[in-house]
Short mmCIF file of N, CA and C in Angstrom, two decimals:
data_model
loop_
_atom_site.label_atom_id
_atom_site.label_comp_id
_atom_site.label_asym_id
_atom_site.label_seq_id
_atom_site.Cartn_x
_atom_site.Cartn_y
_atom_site.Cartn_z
N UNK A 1 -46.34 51.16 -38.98
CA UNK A 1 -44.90 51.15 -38.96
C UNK A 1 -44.42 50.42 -40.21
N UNK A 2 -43.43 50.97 -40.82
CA UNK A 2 -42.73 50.43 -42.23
C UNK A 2 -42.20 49.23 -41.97
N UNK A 3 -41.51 48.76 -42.71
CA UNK A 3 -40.64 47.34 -42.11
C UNK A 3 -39.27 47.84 -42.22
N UNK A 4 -38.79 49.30 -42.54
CA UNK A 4 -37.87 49.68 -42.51
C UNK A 4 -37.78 50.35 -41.23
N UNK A 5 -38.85 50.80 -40.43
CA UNK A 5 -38.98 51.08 -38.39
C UNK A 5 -38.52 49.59 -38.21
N UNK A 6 -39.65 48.59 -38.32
CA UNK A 6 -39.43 47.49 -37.51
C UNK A 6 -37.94 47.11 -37.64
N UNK A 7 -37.62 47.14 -38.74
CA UNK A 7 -36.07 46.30 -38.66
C UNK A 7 -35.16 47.33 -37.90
N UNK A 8 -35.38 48.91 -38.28
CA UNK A 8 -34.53 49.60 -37.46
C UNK A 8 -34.81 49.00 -35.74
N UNK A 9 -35.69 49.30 -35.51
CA UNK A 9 -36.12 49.02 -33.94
C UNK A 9 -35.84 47.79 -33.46
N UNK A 10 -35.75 46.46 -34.00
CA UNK A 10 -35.28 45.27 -33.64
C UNK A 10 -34.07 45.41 -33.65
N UNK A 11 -33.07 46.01 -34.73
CA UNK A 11 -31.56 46.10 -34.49
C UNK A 11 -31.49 46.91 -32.94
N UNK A 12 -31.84 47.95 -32.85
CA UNK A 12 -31.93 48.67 -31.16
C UNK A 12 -32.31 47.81 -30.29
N UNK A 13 -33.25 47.07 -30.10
CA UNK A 13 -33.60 45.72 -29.21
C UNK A 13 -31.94 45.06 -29.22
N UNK A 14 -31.73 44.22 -30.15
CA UNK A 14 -30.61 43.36 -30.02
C UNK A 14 -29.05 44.08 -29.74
N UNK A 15 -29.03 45.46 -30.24
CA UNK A 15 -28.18 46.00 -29.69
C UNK A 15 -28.09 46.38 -28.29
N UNK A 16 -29.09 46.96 -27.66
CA UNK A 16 -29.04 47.09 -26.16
C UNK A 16 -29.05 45.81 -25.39
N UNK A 17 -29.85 44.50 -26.06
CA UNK A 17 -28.93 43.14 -25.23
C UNK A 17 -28.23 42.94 -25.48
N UNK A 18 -27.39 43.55 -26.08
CA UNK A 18 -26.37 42.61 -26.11
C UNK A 18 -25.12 44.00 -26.00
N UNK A 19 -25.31 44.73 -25.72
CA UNK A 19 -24.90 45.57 -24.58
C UNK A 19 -24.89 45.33 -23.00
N UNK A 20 -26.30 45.03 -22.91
CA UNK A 20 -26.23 44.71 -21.09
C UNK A 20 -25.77 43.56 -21.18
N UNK A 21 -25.21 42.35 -22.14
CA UNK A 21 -25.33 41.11 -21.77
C UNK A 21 -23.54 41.49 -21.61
N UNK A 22 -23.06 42.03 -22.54
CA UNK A 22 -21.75 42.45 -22.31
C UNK A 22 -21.47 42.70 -20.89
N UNK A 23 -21.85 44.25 -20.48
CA UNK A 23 -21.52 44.11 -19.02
C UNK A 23 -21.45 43.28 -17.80
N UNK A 24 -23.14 42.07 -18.22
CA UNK A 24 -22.93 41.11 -16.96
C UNK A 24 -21.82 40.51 -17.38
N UNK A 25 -20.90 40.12 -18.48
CA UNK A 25 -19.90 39.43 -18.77
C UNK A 25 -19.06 39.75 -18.35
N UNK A 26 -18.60 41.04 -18.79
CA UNK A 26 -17.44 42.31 -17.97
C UNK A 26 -17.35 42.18 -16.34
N UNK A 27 -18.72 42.13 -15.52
CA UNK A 27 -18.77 42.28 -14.00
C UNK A 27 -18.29 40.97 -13.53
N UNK A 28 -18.48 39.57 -14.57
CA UNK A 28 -18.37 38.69 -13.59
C UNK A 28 -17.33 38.21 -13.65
N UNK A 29 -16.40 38.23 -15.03
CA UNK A 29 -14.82 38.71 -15.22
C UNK A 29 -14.21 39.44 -14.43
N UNK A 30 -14.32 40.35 -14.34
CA UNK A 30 -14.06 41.31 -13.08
C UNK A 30 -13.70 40.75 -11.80
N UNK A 31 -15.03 39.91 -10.77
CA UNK A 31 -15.16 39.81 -9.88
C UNK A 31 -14.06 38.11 -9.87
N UNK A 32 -14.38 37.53 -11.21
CA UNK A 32 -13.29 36.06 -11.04
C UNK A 32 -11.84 36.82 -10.69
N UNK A 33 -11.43 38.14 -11.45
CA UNK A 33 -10.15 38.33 -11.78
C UNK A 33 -10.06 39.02 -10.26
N UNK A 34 -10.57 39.28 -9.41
CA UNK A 34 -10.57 40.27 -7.98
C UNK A 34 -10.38 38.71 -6.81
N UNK A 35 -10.66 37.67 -7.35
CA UNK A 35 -10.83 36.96 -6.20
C UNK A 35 -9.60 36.03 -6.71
N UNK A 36 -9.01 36.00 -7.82
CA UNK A 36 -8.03 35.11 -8.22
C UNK A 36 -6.53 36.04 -7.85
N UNK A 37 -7.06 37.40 -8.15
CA UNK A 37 -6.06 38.33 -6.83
C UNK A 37 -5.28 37.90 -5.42
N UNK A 38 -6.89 38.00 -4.92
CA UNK A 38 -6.31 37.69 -3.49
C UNK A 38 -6.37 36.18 -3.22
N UNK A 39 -6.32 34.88 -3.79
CA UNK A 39 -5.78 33.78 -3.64
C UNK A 39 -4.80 33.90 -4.35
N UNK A 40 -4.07 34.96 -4.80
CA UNK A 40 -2.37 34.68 -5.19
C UNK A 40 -1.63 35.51 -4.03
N UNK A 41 -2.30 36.87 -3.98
CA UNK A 41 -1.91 37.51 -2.96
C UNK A 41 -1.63 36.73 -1.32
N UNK A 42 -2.61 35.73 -1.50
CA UNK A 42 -2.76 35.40 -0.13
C UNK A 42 -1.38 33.83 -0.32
N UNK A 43 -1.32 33.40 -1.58
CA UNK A 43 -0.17 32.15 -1.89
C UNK A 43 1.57 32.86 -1.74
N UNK A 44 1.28 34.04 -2.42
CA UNK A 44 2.20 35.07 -2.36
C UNK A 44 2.80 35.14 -0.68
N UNK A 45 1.75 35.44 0.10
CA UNK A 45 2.09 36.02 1.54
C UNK A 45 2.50 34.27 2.20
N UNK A 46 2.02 32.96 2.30
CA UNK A 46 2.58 32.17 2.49
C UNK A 46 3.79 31.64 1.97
N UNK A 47 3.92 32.25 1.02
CA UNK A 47 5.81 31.42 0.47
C UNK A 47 6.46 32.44 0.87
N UNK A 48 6.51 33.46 1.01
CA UNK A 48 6.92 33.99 1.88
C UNK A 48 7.45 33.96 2.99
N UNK A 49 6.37 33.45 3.95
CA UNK A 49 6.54 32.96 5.84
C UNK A 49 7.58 31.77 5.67
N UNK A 50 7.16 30.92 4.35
CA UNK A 50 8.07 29.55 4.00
C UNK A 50 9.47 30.11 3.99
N UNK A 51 9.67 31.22 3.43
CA UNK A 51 10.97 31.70 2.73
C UNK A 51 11.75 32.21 3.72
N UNK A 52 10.98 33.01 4.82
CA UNK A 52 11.47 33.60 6.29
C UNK A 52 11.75 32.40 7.06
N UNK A 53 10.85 31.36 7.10
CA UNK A 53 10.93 30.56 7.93
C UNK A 53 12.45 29.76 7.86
N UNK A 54 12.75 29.37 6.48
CA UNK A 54 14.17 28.44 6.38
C UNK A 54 14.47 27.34 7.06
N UNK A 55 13.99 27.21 8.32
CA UNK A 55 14.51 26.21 8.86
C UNK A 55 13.79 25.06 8.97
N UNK A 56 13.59 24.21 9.32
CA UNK A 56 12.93 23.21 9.27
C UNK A 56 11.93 22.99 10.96
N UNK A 57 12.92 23.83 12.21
CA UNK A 57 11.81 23.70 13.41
C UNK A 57 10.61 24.99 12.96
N UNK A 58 10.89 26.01 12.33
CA UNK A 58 10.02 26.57 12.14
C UNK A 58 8.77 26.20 11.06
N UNK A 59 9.10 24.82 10.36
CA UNK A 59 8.09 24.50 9.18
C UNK A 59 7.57 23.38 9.81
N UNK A 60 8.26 22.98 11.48
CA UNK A 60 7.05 21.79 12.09
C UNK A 60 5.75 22.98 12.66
N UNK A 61 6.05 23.99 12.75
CA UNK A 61 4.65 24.69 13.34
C UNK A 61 4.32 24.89 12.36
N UNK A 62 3.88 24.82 10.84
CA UNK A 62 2.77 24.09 9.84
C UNK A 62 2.56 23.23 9.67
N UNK A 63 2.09 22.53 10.71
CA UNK A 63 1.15 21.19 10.91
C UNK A 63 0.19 21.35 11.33
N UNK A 64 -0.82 19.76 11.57
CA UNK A 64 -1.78 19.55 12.34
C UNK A 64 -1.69 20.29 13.49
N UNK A 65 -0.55 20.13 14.21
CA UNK A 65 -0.26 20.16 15.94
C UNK A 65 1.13 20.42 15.94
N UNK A 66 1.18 21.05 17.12
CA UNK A 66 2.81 21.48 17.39
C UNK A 66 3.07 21.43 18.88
N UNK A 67 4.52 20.92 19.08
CA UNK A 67 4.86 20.81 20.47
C UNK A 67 5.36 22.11 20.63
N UNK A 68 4.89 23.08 21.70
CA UNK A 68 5.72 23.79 22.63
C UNK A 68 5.97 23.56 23.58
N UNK A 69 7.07 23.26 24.43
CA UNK A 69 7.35 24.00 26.01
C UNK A 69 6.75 22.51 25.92
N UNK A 70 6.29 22.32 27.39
CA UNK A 70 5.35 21.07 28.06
C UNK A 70 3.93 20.81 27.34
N UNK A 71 3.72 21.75 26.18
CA UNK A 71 2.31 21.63 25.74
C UNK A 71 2.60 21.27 24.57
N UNK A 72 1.05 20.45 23.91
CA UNK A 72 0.95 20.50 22.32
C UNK A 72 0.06 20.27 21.96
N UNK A 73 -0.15 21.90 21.15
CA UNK A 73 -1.28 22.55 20.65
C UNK A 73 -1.85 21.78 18.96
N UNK A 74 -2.74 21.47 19.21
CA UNK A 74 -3.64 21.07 17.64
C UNK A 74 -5.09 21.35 17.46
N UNK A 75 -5.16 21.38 16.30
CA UNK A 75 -6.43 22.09 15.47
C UNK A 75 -7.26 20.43 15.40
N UNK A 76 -8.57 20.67 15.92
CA UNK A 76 -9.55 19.33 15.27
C UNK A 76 -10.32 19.68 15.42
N UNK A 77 -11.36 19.10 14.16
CA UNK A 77 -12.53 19.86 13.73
C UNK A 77 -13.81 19.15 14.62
N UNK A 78 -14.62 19.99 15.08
CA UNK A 78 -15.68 19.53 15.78
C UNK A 78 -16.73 19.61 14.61
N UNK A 79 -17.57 20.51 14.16
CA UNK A 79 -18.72 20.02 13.23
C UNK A 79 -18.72 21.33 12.40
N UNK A 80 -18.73 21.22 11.11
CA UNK A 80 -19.42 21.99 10.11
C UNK A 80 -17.99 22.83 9.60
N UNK A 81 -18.27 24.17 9.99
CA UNK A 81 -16.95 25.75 10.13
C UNK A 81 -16.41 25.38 11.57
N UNK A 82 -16.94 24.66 12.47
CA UNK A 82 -16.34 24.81 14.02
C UNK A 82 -15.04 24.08 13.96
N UNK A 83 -14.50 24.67 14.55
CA UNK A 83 -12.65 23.82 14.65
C UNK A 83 -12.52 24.27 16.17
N UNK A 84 -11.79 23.69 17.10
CA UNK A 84 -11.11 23.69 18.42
C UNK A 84 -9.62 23.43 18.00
N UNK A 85 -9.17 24.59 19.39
CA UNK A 85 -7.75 24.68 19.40
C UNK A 85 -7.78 23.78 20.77
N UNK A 86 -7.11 22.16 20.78
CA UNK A 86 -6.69 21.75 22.02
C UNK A 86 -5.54 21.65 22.39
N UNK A 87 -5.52 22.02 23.46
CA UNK A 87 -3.60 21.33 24.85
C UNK A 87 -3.88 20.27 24.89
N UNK A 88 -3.40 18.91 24.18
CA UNK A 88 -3.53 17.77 24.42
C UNK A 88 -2.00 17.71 25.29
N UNK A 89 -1.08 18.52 25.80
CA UNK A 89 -0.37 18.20 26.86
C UNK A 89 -0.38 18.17 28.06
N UNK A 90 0.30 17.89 28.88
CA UNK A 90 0.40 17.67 30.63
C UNK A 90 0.24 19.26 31.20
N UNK A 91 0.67 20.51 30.15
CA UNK A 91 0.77 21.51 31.04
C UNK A 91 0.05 22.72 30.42
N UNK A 92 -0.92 23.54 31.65
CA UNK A 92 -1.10 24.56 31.40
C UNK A 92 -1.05 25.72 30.15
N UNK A 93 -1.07 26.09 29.40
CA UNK A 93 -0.76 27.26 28.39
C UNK A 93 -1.96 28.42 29.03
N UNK A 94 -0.95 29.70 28.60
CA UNK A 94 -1.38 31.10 29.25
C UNK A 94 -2.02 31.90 27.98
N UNK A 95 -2.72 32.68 28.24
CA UNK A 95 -2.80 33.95 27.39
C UNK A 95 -3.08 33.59 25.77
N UNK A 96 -4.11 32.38 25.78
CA UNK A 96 -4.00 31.79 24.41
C UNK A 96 -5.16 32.91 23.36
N UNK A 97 -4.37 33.16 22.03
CA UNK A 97 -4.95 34.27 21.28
C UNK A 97 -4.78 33.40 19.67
N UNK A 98 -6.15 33.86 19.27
CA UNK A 98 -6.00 33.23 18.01
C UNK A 98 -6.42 33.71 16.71
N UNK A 99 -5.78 33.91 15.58
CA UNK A 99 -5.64 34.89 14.48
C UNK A 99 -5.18 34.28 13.36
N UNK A 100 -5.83 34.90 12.15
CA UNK A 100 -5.49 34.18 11.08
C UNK A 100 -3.94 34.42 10.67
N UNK A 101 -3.64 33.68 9.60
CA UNK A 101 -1.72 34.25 9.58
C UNK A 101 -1.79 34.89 7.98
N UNK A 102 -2.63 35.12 6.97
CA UNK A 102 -2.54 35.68 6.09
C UNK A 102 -3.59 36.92 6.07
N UNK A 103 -4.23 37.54 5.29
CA UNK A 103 -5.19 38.38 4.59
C UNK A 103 -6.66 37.69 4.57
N UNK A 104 -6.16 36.19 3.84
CA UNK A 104 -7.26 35.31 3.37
C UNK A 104 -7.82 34.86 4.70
N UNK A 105 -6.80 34.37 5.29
CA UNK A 105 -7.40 33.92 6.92
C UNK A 105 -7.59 34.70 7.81
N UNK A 106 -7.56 35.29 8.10
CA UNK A 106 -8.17 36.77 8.64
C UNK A 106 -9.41 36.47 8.49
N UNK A 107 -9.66 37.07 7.08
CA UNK A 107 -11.21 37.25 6.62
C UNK A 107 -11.81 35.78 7.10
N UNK A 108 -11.56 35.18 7.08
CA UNK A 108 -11.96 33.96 7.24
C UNK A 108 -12.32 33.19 8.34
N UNK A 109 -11.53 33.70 9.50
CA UNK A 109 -11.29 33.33 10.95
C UNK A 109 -12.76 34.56 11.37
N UNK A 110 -13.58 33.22 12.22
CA UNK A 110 -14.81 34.25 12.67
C UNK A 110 -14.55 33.59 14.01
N UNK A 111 -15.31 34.23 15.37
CA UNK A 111 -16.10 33.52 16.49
C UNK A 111 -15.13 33.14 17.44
N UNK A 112 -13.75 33.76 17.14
CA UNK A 112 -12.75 33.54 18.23
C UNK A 112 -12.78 34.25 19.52
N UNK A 113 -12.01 33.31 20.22
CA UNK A 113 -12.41 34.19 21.78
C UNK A 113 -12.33 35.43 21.83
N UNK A 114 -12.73 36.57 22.41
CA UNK A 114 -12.66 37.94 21.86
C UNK A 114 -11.15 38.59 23.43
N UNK A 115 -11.09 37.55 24.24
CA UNK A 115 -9.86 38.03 25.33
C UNK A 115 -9.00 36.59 25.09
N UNK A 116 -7.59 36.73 25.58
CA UNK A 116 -6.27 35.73 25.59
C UNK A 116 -7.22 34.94 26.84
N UNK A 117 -7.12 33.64 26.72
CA UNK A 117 -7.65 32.66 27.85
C UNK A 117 -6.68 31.39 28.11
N UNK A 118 -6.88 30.80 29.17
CA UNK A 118 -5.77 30.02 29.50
C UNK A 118 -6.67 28.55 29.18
N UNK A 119 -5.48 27.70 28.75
CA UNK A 119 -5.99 26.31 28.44
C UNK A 119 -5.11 25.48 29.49
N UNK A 120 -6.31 24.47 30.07
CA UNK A 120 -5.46 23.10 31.02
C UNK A 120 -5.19 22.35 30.12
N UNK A 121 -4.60 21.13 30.85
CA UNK A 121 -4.21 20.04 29.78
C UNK A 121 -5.59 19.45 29.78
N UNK A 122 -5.98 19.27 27.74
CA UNK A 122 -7.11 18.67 27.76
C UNK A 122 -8.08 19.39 27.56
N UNK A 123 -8.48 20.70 27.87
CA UNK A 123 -9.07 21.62 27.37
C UNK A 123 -8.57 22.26 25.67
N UNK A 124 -10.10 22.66 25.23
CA UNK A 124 -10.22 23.57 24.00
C UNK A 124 -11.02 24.49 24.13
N UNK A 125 -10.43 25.42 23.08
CA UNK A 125 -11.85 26.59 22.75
C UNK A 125 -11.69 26.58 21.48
N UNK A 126 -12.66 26.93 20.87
CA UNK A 126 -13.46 27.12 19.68
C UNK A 126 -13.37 28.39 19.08
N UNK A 127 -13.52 28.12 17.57
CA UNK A 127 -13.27 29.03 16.74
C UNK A 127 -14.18 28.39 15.30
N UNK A 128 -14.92 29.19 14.58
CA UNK A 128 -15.06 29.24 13.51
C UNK A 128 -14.61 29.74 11.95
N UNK A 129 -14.23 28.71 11.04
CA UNK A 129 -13.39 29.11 9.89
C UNK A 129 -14.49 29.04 9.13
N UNK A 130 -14.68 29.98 7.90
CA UNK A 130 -15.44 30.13 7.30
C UNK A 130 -15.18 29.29 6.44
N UNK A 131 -15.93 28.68 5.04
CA UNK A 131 -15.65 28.05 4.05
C UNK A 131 -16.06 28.46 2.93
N UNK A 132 -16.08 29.64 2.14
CA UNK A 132 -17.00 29.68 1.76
C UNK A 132 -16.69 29.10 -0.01
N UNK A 133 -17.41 29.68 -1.30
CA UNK A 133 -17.41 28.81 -2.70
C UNK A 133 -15.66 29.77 -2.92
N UNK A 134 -15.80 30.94 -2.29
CA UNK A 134 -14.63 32.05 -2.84
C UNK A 134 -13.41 31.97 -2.06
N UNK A 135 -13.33 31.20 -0.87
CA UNK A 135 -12.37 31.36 0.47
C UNK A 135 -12.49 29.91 1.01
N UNK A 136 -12.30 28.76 -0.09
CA UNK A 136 -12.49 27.44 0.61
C UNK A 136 -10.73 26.60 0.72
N UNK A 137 -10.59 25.59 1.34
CA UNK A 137 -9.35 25.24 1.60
C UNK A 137 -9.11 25.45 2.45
N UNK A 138 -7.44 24.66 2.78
CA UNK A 138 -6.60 24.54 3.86
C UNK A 138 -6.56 26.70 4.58
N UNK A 139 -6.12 26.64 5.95
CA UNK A 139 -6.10 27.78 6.24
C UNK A 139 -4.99 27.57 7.17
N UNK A 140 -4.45 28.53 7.86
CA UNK A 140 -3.18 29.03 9.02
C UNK A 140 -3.77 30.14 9.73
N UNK A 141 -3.26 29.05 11.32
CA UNK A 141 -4.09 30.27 12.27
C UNK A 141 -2.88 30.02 12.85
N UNK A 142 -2.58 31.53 13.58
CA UNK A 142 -1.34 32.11 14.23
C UNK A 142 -1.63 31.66 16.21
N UNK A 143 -1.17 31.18 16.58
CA UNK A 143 -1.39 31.30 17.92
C UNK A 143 -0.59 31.80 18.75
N UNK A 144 -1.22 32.90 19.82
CA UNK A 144 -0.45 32.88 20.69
C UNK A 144 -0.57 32.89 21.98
N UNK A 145 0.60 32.25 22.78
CA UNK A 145 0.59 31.85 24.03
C UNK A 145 1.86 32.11 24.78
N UNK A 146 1.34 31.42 25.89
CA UNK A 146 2.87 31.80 26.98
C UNK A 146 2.59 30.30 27.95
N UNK A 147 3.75 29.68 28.64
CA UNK A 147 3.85 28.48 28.98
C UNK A 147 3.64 29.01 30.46
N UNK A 148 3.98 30.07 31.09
CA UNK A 148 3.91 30.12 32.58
C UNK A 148 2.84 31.54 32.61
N UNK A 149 2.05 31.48 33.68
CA UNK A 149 1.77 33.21 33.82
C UNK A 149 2.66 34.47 33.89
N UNK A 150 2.19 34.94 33.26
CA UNK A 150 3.45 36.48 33.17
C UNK A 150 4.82 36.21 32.21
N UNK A 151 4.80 34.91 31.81
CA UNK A 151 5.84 34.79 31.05
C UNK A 151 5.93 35.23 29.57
N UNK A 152 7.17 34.67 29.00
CA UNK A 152 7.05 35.21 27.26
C UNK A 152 5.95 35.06 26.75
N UNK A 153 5.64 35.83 25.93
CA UNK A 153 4.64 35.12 24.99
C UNK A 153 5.24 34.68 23.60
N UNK A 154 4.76 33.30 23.70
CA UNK A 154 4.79 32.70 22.18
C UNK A 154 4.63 32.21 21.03
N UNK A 155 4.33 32.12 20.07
CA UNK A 155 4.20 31.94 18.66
C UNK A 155 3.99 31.18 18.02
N UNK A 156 2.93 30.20 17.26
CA UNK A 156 2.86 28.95 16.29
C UNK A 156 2.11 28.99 15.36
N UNK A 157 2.12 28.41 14.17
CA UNK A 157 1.14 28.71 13.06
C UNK A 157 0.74 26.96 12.94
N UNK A 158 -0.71 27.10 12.88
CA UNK A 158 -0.98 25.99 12.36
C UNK A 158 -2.10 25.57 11.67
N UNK A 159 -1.69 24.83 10.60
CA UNK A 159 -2.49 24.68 10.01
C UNK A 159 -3.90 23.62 10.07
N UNK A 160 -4.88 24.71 9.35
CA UNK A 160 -6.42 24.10 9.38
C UNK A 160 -6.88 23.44 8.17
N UNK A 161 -7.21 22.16 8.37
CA UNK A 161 -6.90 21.27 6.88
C UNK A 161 -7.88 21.63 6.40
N UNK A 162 -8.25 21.58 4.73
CA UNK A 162 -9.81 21.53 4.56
C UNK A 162 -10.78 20.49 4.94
N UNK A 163 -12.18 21.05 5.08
CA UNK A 163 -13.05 20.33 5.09
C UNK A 163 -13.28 19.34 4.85
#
């Protein structure tokens, strides 16, 4: 081989790395710019609820805990992803259902009861929030309940602090 092959053929070497090195650059650009999406999308959909909300009794159900009715419902973390929803009040809650309140929390919300269940005073059930390097932080889970059997059902968002 001449040294006019070899040098051709080494330029083809360094051109095809640095071709593929391009693309892993391109894919992982890509995948930052897809996930910086949906944490705006998902900041987007909370100022929002803020913006609907207006009032100030509707911005105490983004807390720790919220009073409804005779009950009051709060988020505390038992170990790791595990979080419990407890009735630390005197009364009963019906038909308790639990759901993330954005896109992000959605995806995020695993291991929830799969039927509405009733909580005594003092009782919890459990739920797992994911954490992961792409979906970490504070979260909002939607609850819903009803204070008597057969009655309204009603509505609270509250928030799950980070880790």
């Amino acid at each position: 081989m001449t040294d006019y092959e070899t040098a051709a053929l080494a330029a083809q070497w360094v051109g095809s790395v640095s071709s593929a090195l391009a693309v892993v650059v391109a894919a992982v650009f890509g995948y930052l710019t897809l996930q910086n999406n949906r944490r705006s999308r998902d900041a987007q959909q909370r100022a929002s609820l803020a913006a609907a909300s207006g009032g100030t009794q509707h911005r105490q159900g983004l807390v720790a805990g919220a009073r409804t009715g005779g009950s009051t419902l709060r988020v505390a973390h038992r170990s790791g992803e595990t979080w419990a929803l407890v009735n630390s009040g005197p009364d009963t809650v019906h038909l308790v259902r639990i759901e993330g309140l954005t896109d992000l929390d959605k995806r995020r919300l695993r291991e929830v009861p799969p039927e509405p269940t009733p909580l005594d005073a003092g009782q919890s059930t459990e739920f797992v929030l994911t954490s992961r390097y792409t979906m970490s932080g504070p979260a909002n889970v939607v609850v819903w309940f009803s204070d008597r059997p057969g009655g309204t059902v009603l509505r609270t968002v509250l928030q799950v602090p980070a880790p």
